[in-house]
XYZ file of C-alpha atoms in Angstrom:
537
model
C 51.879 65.450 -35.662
C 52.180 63.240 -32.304
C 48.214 62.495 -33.108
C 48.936 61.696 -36.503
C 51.802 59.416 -35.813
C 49.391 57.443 -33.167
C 46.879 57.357 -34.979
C 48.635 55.523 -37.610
C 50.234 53.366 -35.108
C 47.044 52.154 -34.538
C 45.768 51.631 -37.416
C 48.777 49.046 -38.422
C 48.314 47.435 -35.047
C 44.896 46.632 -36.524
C 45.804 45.420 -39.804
C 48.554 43.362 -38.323
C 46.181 41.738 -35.819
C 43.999 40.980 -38.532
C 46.211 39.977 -40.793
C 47.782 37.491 -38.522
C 44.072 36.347 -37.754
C 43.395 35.482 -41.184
C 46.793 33.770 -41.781
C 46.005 31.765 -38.464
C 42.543 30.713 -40.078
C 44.143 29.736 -43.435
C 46.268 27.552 -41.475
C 44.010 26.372 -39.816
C 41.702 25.536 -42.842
C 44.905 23.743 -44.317
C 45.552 21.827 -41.861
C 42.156 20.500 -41.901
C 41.984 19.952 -45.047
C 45.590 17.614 -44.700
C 43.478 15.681 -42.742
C 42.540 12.788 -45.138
C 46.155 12.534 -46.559
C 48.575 10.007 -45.092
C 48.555 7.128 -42.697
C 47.191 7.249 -38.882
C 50.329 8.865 -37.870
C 50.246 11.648 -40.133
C 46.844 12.303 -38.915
C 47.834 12.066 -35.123
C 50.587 15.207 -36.121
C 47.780 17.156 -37.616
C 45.542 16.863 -34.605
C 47.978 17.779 -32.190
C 48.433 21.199 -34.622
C 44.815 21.531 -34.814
C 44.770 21.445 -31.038
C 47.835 23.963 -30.882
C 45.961 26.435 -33.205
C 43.359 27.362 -30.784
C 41.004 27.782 -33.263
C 37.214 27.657 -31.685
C 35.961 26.032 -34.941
C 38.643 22.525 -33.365
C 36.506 20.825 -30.706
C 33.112 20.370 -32.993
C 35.875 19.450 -35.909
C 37.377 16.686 -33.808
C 34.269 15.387 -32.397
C 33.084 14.676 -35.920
C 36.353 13.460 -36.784
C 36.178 10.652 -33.186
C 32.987 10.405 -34.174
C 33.137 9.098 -37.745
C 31.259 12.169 -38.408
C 33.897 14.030 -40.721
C 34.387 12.468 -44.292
C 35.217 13.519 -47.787
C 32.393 13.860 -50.605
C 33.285 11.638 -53.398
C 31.221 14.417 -55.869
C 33.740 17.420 -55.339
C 36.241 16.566 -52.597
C 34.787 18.866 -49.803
C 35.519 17.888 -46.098
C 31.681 17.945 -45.022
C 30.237 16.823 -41.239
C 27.685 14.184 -41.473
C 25.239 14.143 -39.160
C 21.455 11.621 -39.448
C 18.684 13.174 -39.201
C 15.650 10.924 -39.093
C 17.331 8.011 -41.142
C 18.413 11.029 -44.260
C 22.336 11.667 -43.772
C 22.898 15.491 -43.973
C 25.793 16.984 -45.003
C 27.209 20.471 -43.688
C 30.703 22.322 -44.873
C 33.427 21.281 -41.863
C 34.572 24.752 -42.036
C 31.995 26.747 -42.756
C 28.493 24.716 -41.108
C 27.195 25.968 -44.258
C 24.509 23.370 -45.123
C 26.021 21.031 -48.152
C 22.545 19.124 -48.690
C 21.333 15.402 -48.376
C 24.628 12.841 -49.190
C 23.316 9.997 -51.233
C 24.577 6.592 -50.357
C 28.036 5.834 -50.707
C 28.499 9.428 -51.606
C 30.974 10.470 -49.052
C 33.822 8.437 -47.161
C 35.021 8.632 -43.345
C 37.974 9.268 -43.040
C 39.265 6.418 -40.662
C 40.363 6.809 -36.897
C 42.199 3.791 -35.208
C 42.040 3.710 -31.178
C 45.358 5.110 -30.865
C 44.130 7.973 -32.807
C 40.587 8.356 -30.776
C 43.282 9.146 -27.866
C 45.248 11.424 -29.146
C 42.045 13.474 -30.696
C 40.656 13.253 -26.869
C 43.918 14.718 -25.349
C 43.625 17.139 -27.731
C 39.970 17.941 -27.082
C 40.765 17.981 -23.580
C 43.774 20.488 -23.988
C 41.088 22.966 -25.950
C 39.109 23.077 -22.567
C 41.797 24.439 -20.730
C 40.208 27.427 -21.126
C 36.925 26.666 -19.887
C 35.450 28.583 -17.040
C 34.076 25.482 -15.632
C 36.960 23.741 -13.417
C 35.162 20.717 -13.567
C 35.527 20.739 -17.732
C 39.411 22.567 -16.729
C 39.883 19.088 -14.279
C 38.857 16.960 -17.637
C 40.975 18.211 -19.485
C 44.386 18.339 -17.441
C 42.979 14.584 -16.916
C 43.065 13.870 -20.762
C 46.598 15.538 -21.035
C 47.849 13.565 -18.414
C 46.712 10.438 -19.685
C 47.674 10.946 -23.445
C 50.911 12.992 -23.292
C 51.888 15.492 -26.234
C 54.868 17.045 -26.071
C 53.654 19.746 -28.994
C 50.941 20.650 -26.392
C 53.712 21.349 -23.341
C 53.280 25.416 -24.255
C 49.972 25.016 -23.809
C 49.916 23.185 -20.492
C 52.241 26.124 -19.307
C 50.424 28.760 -19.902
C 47.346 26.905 -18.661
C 48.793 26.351 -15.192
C 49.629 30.515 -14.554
C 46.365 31.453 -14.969
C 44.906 28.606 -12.963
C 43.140 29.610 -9.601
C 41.313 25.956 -8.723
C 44.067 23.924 -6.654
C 43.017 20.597 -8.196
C 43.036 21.606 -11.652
C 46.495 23.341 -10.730
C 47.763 20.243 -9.246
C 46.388 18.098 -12.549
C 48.124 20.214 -14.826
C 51.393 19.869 -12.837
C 50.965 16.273 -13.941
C 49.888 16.342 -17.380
C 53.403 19.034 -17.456
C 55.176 16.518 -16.085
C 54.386 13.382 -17.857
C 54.683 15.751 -21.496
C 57.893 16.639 -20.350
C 59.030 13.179 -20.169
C 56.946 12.298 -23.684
C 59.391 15.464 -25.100
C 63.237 16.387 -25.892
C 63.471 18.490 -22.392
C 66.823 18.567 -20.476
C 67.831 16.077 -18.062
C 67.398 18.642 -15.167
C 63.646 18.930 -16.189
C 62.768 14.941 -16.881
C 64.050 14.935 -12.863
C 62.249 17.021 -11.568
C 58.784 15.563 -13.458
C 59.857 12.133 -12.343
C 60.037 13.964 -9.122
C 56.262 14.753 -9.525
C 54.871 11.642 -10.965
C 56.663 9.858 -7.652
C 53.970 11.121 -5.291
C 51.193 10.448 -7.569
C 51.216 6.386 -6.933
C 48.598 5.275 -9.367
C 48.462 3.116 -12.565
C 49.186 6.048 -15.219
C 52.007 7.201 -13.658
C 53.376 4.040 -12.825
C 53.037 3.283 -16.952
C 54.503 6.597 -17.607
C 57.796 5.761 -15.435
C 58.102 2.115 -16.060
C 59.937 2.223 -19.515
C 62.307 5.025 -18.140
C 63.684 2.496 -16.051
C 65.689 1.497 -19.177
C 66.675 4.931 -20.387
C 70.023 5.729 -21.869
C 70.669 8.527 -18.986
C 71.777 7.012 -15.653
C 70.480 10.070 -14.166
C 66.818 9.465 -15.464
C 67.094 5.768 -15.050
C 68.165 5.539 -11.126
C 65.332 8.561 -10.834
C 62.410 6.084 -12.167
C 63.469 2.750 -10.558
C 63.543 4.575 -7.325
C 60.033 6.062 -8.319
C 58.452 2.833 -9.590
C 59.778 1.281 -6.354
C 58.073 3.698 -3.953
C 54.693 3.686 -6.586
C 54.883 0.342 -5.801
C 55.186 0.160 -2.419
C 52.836 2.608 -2.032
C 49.809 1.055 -4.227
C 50.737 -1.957 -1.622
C 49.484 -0.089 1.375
C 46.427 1.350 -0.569
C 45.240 -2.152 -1.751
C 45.688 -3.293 1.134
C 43.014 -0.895 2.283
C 40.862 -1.116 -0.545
C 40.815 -4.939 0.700
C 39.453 -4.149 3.737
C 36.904 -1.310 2.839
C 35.426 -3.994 0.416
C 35.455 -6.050 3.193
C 33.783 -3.762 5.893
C 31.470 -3.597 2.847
C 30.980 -6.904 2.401
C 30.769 -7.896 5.859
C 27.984 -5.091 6.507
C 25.955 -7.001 4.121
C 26.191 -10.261 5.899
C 25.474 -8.576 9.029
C 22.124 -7.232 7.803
C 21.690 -10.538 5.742
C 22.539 -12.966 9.301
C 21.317 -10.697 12.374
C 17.543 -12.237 12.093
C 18.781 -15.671 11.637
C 21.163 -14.699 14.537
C 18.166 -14.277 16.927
C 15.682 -17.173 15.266
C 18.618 -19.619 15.523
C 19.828 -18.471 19.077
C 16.428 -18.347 21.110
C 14.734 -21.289 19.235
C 17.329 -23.522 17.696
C 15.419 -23.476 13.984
C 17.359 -23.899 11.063
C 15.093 -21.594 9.221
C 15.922 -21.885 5.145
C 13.147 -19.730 4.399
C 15.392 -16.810 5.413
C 16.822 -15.984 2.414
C 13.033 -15.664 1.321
C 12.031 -13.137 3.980
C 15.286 -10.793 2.569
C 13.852 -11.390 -0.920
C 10.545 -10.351 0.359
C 11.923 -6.928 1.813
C 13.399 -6.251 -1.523
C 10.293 -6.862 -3.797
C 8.728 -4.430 -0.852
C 11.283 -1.858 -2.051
C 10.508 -2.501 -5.537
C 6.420 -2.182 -5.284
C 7.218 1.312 -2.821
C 9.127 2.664 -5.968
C 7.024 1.586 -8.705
C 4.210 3.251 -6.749
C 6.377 6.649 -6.177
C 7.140 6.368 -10.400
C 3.747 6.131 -11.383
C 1.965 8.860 -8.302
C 4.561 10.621 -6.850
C 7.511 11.038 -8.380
C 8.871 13.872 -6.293
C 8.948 11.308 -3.161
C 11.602 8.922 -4.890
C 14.193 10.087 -2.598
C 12.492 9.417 -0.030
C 11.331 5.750 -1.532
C 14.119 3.896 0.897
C 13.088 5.465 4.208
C 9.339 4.843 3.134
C 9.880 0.996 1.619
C 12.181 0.639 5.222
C 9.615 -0.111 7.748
C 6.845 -1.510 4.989
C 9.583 -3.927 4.369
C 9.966 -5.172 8.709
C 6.232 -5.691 9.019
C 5.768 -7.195 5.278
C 8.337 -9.467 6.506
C 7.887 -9.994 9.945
C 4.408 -10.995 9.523
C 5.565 -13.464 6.975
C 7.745 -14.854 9.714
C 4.895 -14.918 12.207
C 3.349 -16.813 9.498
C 6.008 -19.240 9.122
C 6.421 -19.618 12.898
C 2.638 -19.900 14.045
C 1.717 -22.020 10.653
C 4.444 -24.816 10.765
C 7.519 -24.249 13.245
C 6.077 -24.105 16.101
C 4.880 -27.748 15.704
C 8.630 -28.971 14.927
C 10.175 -27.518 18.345
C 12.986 -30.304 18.407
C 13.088 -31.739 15.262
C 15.942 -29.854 14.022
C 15.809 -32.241 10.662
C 11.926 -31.762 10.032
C 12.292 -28.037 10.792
C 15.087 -27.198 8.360
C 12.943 -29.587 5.266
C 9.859 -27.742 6.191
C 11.565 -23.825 6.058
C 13.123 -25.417 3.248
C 9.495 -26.343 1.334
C 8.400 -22.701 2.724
C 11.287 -21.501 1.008
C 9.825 -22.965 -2.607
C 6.159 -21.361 -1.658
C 7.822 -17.832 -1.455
C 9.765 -18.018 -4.363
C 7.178 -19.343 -6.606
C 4.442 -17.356 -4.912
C 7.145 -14.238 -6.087
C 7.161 -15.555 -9.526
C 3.821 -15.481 -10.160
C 3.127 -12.062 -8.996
C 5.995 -9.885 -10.323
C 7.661 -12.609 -12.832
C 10.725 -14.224 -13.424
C 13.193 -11.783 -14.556
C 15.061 -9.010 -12.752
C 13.103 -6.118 -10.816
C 14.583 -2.733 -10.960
C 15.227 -0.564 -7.748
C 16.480 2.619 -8.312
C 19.142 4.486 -6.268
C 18.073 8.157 -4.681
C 20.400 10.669 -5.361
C 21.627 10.700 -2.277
C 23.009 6.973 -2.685
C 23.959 7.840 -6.181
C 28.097 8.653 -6.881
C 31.000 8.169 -5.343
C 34.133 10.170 -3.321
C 37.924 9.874 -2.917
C 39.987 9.714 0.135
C 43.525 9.403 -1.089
C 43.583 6.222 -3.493
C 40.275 5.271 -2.239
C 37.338 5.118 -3.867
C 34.153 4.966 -1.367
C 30.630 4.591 -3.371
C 27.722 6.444 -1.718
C 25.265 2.960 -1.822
C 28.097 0.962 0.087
C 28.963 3.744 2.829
C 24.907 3.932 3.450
C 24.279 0.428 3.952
C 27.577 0.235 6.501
C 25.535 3.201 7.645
C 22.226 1.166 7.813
C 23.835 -1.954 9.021
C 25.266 -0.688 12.561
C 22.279 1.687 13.062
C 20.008 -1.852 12.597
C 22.547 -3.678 14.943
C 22.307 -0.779 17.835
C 18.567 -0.973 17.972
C 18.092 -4.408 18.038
C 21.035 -4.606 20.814
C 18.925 -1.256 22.287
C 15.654 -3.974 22.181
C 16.954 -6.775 23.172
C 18.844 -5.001 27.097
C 16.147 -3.004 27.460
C 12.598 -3.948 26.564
C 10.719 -6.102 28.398
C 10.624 -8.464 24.975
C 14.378 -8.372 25.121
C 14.591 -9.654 28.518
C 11.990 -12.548 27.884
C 14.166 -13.715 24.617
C 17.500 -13.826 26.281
C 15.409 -15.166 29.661
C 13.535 -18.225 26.806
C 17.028 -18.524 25.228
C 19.462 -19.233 28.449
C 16.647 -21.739 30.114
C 13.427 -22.242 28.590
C 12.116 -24.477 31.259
C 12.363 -21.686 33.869
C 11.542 -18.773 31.883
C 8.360 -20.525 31.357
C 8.117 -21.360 35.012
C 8.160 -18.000 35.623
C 5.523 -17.402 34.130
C 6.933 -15.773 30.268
C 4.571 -17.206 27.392
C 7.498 -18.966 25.455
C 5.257 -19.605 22.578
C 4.314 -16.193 22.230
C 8.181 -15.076 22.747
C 8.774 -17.922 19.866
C 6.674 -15.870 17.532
C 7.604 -12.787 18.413
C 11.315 -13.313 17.874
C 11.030 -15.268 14.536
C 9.160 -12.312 13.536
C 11.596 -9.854 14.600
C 14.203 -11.791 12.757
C 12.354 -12.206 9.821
C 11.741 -8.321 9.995
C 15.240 -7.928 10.432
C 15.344 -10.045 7.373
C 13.256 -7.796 5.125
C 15.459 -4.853 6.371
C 18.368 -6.542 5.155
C 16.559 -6.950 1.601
C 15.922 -3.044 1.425
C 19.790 -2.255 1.578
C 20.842 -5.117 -0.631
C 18.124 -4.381 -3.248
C 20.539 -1.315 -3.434
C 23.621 -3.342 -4.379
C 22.313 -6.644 -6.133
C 19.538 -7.840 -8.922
C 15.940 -7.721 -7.192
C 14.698 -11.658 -8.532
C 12.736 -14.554 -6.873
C 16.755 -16.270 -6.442
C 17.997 -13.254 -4.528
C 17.697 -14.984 -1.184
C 19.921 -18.171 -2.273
C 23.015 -15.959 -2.615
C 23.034 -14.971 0.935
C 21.755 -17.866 2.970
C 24.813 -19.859 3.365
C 26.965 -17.221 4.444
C 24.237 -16.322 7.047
C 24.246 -19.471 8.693
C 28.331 -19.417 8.108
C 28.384 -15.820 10.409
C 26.117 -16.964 12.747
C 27.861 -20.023 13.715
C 31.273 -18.680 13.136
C 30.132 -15.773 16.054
C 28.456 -18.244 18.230
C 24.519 -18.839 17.325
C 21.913 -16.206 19.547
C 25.371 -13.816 20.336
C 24.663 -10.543 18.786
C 28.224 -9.036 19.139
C 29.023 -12.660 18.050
C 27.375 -11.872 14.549
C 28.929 -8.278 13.809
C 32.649 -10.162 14.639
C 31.680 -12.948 12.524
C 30.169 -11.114 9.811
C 32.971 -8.405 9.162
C 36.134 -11.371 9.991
C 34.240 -13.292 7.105
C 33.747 -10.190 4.911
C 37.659 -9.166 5.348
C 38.771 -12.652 4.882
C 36.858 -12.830 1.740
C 38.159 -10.305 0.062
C 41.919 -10.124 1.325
C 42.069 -14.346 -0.545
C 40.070 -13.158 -3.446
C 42.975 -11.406 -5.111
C 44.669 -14.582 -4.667
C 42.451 -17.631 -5.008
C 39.509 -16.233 -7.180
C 36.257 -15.225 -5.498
C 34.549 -18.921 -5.390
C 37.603 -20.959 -3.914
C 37.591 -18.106 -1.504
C 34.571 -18.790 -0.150
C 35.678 -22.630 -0.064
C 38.688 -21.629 1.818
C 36.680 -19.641 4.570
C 34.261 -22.106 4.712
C 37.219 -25.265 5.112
C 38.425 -22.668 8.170
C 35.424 -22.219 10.035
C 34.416 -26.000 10.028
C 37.993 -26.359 11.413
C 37.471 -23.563 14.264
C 34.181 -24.786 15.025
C 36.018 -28.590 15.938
C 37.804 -26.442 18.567
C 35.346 -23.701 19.826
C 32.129 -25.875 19.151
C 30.160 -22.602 20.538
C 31.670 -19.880 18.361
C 33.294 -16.901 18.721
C 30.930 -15.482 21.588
C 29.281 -18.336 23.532
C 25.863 -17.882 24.784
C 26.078 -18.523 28.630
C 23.055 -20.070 30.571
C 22.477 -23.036 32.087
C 20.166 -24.491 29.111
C 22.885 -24.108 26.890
C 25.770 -24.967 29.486
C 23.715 -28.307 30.060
């Protein structure tokens, strides 16, 4: 009898189980098909119960529906999914993806989605991946529930959160709790302690989310958000502030690739070399003709393509500057005037000579993988590409400073630059120390044209952009001072971007500029004066 009585227990177990299943689907089939009926609203309720449901047939349902994929057959009424295949629209049951044949034109309507909508069906989409054994789809969709706050989904987010194991998930779902506790009816105790947890989050969403309870009826859950908005506040402050200067450090690592070989031309010889900008150019298009050779031979090298195009780019380059220096400077040694209108006529050569080999328009370089994304550290966002060329920038600096104290072509430059008279007296072939160091600036040059090609269009023009601020850091540091040029370039690259915020990015520039003409009337010599008795004569 104790069998018996067990046996049937189990038995209606079953048949209640699946008899709550099939009333769950037949919801869920209604609810779909209320879809069509009423405004935007009334469709933003219905997606929020489609989401609560559970049902696996949701997320390919609301996809359609975001997509402008779900519509209504005009022939017998039937919610169908609408999908093109090779220009024929095909039709398939919503419910069922039973196939419904080929809709003829005009033969179904969409049934229309607003923005507002789009964003709830996404929270929604994202709450029916809480479930996914993939964190990163688990970290989505807390994300998308944070963002787009449902207070219908709150049961969900609940239950979500016990069985969570990942600690950023869990901590992304304490949010998206949080912020749909404060989109719902909760009690006062409970909108507290969410404000609570949107105070340490400091960023733009929750700052939005708390804002308008500043103005709530409850003095309780007022004084709790102004105090919160006031510390987001404060807080987003200090991490500007340095965002400001990691765009800076950024931006100044750039000019110190882009000015270090103009650093030593200008320093030992005193040329105003325009053609500098050219050489960079040049060390990008190197970059470019490495990777379209990788594409079309060896793909599996590409990421490896920087490290190869790296020191293809210093002798393409430096032999360029060689060129430049044996071909036409060296016959303008103090003429400062005819030196910077010849450079700048070399400059035209390389640009058109550019031109007419790989074209006018834009050249792309790719980025390896390993230069490819990005990372957080607190509010910060550091991208791989910019970290790797800050990278690049000081390892370029300590090897030329490594070259230039202790190789014997280190000592002849600084001997050439502090008193030329003597060095040659001593017996150092200037000229051939002229050459030399115009071509390790211009190879310096082409270096700084691999990073940048990284960051910035690859064209004939890309030289232009960075020629004036060269010159600007190398005066500004103190012209043939090496430490003078990392100070100057990273002061100017911090300065830039702390007024940009303020001024806009080109009266910025016009503003540093203004203030180094102004310090150079005081410190004619720069930042780090080169000491000799050439130069101190």
């Amino acid at each position: 009898m104790t069998h018996l009585r067990s046996y049937l227990f189990t038995v209606l177990t079953c048949v209640a189980g699946l008899l709550a299943t099939m009333a769950t689907a037949q919801d869920f089939d209604a609810l779909v098909a209320s879809l069509p009926d009423g405004n935007f609203d009334d469709r933003a309720a219905v997606v929020g119960q489609i989401a609560a449901s559970g049902d696996d047939r949701a997320v390919g349902l609301l996809e359609a529906l975001s997509d402008g994929e779900l519509q209504v057959l005009k022939s017998d009424g039937r919610l169908v999914i609408v999908t093109d295949v090779k220009g024929v629209d095909i039709a398939a049951d919503a419910l069922t993806g039973a196939e419904a044949g080929v809709v003829p034109r005009r033969g179904a309507s969409a049934i229309r989605v607003n923005n507002s909508l789009r964003r709830t069906i996404g929270a929604a989409i994202g709450i029916l991946t809480l479930s996914s054994p993939d964190p990163a789809r688990r970290l989505t969709a807390a994300e998308a529930a944070f963002r787009a706050p449902d207070p219908d989904q709150l049961d969900l987010l609940q239950t979500a959160i016990l069985d969570e194991t990942d600690p950023r998930v869990s901590a992304a779902l304490k949010s998206a709790i949080a912020a749909t506790t404060l989109a719902g009816d909760s009690t006062v105790a409970d909108k507290l302690a969410a404000i609570a947890i949107l105070k340490t989050q400091a960023n733009q969403a929750a700052l939005g989310i708390l804002t308008p309870l500043v103005a709530a009826p409850d003095a309780q859950i007022a004084a709790a958000a102004a105090d919160a908005v006031d510390q987001i506040e404060r807080t987003q402050k200090l991490w500007s502030g340095a965002q400001n200067v990691l765009f800076g450090i950024s931006l100044g690592s750039v000019l110190l690739l882009a000015a270090i070989g103009l650093a030593i031309t200008f320093g030992v010889m005193g040329v105003i070399n325009m053609a500098h900008g050219e050489l960079v150019m040049i060390g990008a298009y190197t970059t470019f003709a490495v990777q379209e050779v990788i594409r079309n031979s060896f793909p599996f090298l590409f990421d490896w393509s920087l490290l190869i195009a790296a020191p293809l780019a210093f002798l393409m380059a430096g032999a360029v500057g060689v060129a430049i220096e044996r071909g036409c400077v060296r016959f303008l040694y103090g003429r400062p005037l005819e030196t910077l209108l010849a450079t700048w006529g070399v400059s035209l050569i390389l640009q058109q000579t550019v031109r007419s080999i790989f074209g006018p328009n834009n050249r792309e370089v790719g980025n390896p993988s390993w230069m490819s994304g990005a990372f957080d550290i607190g509010h910060l966002t550091i991208t791989y590409n910019r970290l790797w060329i800050f990278v690049f920038a000081l390892a370029v600096f300590a090897i030329l400073l490594f070259v230039m104290k202790k190789t014997p072509i280190g000592l002849q430059m600084r001997a050439v630059t502090q008193n030329r008279a003597m060095a040659a007296s001593m017996g150092i072939r200037t000229g051939w120390v002229d050459a030399m160091t115009f071509g390790l600036g211009a190879g310096i040059a082409g270096l700084a044209g691999v990073a940048l090609s990284q960051i910035d269009n690859v064209s004939p023009n890309l030289g232009q952009s960075y020629i004036v601020d060269s010159f600007m850091v190398v005066v500004f540091g103190g012209a043939g001072n090496i430490w003078g040029t990392l100070a100057g370039a990273f002061s100017i690259g911090i300065a830039n971007k702390f007024l940009e915020p303020y001024s806009g990015a080109v009266l910025a520039k016009i503003i540093v500029l203004v203030c180094i003409i102004l310090f150079i009337q005081k410190r004619p010599r720069g930042l780090f004066a080169v000491k000799g008795r050439a130069v101190d004569g």
